[in-house]
mmCIF file of C-alpha atoms in Angstrom:
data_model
loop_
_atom_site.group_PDB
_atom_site.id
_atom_site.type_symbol
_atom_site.label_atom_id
_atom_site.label_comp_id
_atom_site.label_asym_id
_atom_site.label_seq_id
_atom_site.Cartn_x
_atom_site.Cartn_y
_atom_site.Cartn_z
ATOM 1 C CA UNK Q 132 0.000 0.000 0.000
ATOM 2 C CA UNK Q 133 1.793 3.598 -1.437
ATOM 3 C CA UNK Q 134 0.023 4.987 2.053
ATOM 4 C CA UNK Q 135 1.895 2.984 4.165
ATOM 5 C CA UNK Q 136 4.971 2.981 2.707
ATOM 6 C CA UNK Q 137 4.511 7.342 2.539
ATOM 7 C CA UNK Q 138 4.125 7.378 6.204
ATOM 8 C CA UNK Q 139 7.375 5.161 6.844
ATOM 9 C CA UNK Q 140 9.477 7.158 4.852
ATOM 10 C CA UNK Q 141 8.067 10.399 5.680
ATOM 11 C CA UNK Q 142 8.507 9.294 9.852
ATOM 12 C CA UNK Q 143 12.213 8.657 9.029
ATOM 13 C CA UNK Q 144 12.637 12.008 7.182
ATOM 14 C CA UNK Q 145 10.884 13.413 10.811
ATOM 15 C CA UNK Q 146 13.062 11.656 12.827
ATOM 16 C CA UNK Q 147 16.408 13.318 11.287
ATOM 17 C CA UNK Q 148 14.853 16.910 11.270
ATOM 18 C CA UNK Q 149 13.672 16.483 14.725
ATOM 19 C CA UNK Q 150 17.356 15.368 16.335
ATOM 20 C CA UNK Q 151 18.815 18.037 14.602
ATOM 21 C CA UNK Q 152 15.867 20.529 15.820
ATOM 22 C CA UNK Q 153 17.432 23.344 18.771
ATOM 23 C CA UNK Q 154 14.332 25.725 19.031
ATOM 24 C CA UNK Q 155 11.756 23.882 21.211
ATOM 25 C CA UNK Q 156 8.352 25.604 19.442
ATOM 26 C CA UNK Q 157 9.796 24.197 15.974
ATOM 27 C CA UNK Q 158 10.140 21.012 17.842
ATOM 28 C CA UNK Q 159 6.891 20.781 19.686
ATOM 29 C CA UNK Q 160 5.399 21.858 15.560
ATOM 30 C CA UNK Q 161 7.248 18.575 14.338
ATOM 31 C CA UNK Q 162 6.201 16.387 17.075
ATOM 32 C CA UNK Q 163 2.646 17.034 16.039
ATOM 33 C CA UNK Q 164 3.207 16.617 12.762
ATOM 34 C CA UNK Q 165 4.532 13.134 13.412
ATOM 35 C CA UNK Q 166 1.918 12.339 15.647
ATOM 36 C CA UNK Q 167 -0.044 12.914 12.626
ATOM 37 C CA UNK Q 168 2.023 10.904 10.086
ATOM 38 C CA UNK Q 169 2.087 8.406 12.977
ATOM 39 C CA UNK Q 170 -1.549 8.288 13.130
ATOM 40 C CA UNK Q 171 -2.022 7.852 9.203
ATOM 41 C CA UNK Q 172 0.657 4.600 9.329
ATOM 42 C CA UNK Q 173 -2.009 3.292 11.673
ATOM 43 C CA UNK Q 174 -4.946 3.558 10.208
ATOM 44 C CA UNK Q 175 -3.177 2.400 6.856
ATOM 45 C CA UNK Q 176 -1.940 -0.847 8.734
ATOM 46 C CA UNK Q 177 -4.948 -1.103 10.735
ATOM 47 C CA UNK Q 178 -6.402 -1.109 6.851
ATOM 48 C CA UNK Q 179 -3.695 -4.022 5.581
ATOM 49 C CA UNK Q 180 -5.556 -6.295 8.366
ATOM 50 C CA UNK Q 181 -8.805 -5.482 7.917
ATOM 51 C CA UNK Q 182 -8.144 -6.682 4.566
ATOM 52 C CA UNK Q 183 -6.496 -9.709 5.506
ATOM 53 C CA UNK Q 184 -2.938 -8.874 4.226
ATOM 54 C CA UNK Q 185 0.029 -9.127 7.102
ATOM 55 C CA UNK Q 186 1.525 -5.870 8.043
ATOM 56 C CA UNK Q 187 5.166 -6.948 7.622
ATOM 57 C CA UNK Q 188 6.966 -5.279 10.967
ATOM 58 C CA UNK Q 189 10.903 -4.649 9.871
ATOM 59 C CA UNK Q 190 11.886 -5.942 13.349
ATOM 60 C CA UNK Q 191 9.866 -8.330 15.060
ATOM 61 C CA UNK Q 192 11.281 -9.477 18.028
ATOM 62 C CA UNK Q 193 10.024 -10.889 21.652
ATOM 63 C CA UNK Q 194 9.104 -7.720 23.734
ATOM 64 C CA UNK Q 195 8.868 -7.117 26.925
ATOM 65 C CA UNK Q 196 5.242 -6.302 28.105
ATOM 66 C CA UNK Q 197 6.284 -2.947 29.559
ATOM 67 C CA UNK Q 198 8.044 -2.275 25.893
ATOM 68 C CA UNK Q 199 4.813 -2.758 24.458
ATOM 69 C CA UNK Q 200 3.218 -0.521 26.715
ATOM 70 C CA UNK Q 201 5.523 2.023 26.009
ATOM 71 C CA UNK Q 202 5.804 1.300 22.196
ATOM 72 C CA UNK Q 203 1.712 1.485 22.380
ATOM 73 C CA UNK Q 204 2.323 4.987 24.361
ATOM 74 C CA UNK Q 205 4.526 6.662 21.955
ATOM 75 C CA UNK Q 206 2.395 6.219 19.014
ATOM 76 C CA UNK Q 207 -0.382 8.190 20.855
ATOM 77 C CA UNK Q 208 -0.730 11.799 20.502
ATOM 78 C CA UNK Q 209 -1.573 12.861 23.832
ATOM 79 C CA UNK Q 210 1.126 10.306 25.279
ATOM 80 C CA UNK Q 211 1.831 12.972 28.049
ATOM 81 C CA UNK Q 212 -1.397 11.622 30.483
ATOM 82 C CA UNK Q 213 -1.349 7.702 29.942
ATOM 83 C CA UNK Q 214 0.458 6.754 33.379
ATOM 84 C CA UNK Q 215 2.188 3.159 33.493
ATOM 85 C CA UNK Q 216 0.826 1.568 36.463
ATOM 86 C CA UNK Q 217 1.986 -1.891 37.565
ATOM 87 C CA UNK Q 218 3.117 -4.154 34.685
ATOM 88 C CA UNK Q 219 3.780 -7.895 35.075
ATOM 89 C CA UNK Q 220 7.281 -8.717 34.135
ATOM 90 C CA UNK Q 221 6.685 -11.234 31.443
ATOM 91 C CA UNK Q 222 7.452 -10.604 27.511
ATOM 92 C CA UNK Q 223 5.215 -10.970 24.207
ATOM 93 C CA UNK Q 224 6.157 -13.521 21.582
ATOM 94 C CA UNK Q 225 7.906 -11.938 18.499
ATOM 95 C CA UNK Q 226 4.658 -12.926 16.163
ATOM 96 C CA UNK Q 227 2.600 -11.293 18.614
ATOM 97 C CA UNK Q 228 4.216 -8.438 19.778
ATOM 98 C CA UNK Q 229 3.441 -6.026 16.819
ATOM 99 C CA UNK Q 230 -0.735 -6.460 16.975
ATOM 100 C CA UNK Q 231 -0.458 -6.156 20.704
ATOM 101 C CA UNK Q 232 1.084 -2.555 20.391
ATOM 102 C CA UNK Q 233 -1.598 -2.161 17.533
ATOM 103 C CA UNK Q 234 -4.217 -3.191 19.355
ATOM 104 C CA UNK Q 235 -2.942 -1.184 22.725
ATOM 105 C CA UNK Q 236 -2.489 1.634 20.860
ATOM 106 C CA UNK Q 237 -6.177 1.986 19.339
ATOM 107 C CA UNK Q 238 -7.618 1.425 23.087
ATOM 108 C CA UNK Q 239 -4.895 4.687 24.878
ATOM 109 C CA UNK Q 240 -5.465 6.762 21.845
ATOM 110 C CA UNK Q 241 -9.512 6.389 22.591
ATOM 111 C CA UNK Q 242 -9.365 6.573 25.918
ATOM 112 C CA UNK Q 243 -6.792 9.417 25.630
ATOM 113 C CA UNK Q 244 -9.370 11.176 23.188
ATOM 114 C CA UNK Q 245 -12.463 10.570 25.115
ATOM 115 C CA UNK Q 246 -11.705 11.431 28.676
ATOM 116 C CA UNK Q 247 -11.554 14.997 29.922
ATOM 117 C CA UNK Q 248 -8.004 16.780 28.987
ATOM 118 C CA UNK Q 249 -7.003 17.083 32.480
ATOM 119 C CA UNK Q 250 -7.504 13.154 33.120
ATOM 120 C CA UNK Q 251 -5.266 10.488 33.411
ATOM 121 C CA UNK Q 252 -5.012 7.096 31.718
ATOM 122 C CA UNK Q 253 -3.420 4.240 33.561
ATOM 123 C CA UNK Q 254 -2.682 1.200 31.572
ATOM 124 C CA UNK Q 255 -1.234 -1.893 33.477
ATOM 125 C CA UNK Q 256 -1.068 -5.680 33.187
ATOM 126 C CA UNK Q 257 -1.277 -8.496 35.928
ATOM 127 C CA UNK Q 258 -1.391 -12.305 36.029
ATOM 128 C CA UNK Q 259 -4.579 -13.684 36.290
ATOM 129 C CA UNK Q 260 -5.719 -16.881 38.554
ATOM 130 C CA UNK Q 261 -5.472 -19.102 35.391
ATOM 131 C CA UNK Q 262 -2.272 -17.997 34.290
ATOM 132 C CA UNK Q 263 -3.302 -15.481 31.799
ATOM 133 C CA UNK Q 264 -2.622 -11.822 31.337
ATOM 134 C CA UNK Q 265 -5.336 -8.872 32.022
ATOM 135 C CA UNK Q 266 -4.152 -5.695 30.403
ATOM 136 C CA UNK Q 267 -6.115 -2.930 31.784
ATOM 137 C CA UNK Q 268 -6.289 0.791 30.370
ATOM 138 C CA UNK Q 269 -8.323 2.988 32.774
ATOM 139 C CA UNK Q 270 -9.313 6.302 31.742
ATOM 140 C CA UNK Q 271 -12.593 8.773 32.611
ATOM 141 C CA UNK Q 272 -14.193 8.878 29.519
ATOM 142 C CA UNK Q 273 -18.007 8.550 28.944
ATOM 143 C CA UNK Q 274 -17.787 5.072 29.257
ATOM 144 C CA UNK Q 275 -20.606 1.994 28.428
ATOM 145 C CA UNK Q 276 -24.158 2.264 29.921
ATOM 146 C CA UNK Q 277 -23.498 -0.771 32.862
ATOM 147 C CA UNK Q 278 -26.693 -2.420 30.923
ATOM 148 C CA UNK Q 279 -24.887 -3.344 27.671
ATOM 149 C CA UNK Q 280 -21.688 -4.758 29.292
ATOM 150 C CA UNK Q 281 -22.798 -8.306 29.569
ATOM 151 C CA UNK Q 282 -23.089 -8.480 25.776
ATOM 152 C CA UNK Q 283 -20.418 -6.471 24.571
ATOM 153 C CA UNK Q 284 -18.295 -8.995 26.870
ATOM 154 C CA UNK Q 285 -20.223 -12.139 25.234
ATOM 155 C CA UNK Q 286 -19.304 -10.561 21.831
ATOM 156 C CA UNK Q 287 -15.388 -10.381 22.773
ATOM 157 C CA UNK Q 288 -15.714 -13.897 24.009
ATOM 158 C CA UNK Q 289 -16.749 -14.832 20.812
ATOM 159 C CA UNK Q 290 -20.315 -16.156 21.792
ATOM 160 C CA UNK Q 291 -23.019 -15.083 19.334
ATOM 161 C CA UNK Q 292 -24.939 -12.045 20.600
ATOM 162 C CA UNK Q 293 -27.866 -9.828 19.836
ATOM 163 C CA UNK Q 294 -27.159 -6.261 19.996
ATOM 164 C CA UNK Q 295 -29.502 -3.847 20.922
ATOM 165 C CA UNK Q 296 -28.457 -0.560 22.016
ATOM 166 C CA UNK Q 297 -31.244 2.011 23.472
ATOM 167 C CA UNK Q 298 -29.819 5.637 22.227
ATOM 168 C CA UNK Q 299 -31.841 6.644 25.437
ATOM 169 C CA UNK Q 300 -29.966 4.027 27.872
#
């Protein structure tokens, strides 16, 4: 996709212009114009899976979970209020490690959007009782009327569900 392959090389020709940058307004200028380069490579990736084609990731290497959080962190815009709570120090498997940024990213760039400017969003990760990971990303936005939880949750398990949403609720 000529998109994706834009953003890349216009994120490297940002990279060199901002290490060479002195004046910190120019910088702070650049920095939001790579947030929004940064933001197109996503949605043009996010596009390459939707579609069913494999993003192919230059590097792809085991992670640690904190790296992902922090990989996920950078890529947001308004990375300055996401707050790193307690991370479990385990690591992400090299095929894995790429959609799990992806996929982190999406969920602290909406709750980064959506919650008041002066809010905070903590993401963290602990080990379950059955072994398993819960990543958590906690932020103040307007949120999911408590009523249409249990089958949003049913449809993320993957059990068939009927959805209907009251506008009013």
């Amino acid at each position: 996709m000529r998109i994706l392959a834009s953003a890349y090389q216009m994120g490297s020709h940002l990279e060199a212009v901002e290490a060479d940058e002195q004046d910190p307004e120019r910088l702070e200028r650049l920095y939001r114009i790579d947030h929004a380069n940064t933001r197109i490579r996503r949605h043009a990736e996010n596009l390459q899976v939707l579609l069913g084609r494999r993003v192919e990731d230059a590097d792809r290497q085991t992670v640690t979970l904190v790296d992902v959080v922090r990989a996920a962190t950078s890529a947001v815009e308004y990375y300055p209020r996401i707050r790193v709570g307690h991370v479990v120090d385990l690591a992400v498997v090299e095929f894995a490690a790429d959609d799990v940024i992806r996929v982190l990213t999406e969920l602290l760039d909406n709750a980064t959007r959506f919650s008041p400017p002066t809010s905070s969003v903590i993401v963290s990760a602990y080990v379950t009782e059955d072994g398993s990971v819960l990543l958590r990303v906690e932020d103040a936005g307007v949120g999911i009327h408590p009523d249409h939880l249990p089958a949003l949750n049913a449809l993320l398990a993957g059990q068939p569900v009927t959805l209907a949403m009251n506008p009013a609720a």
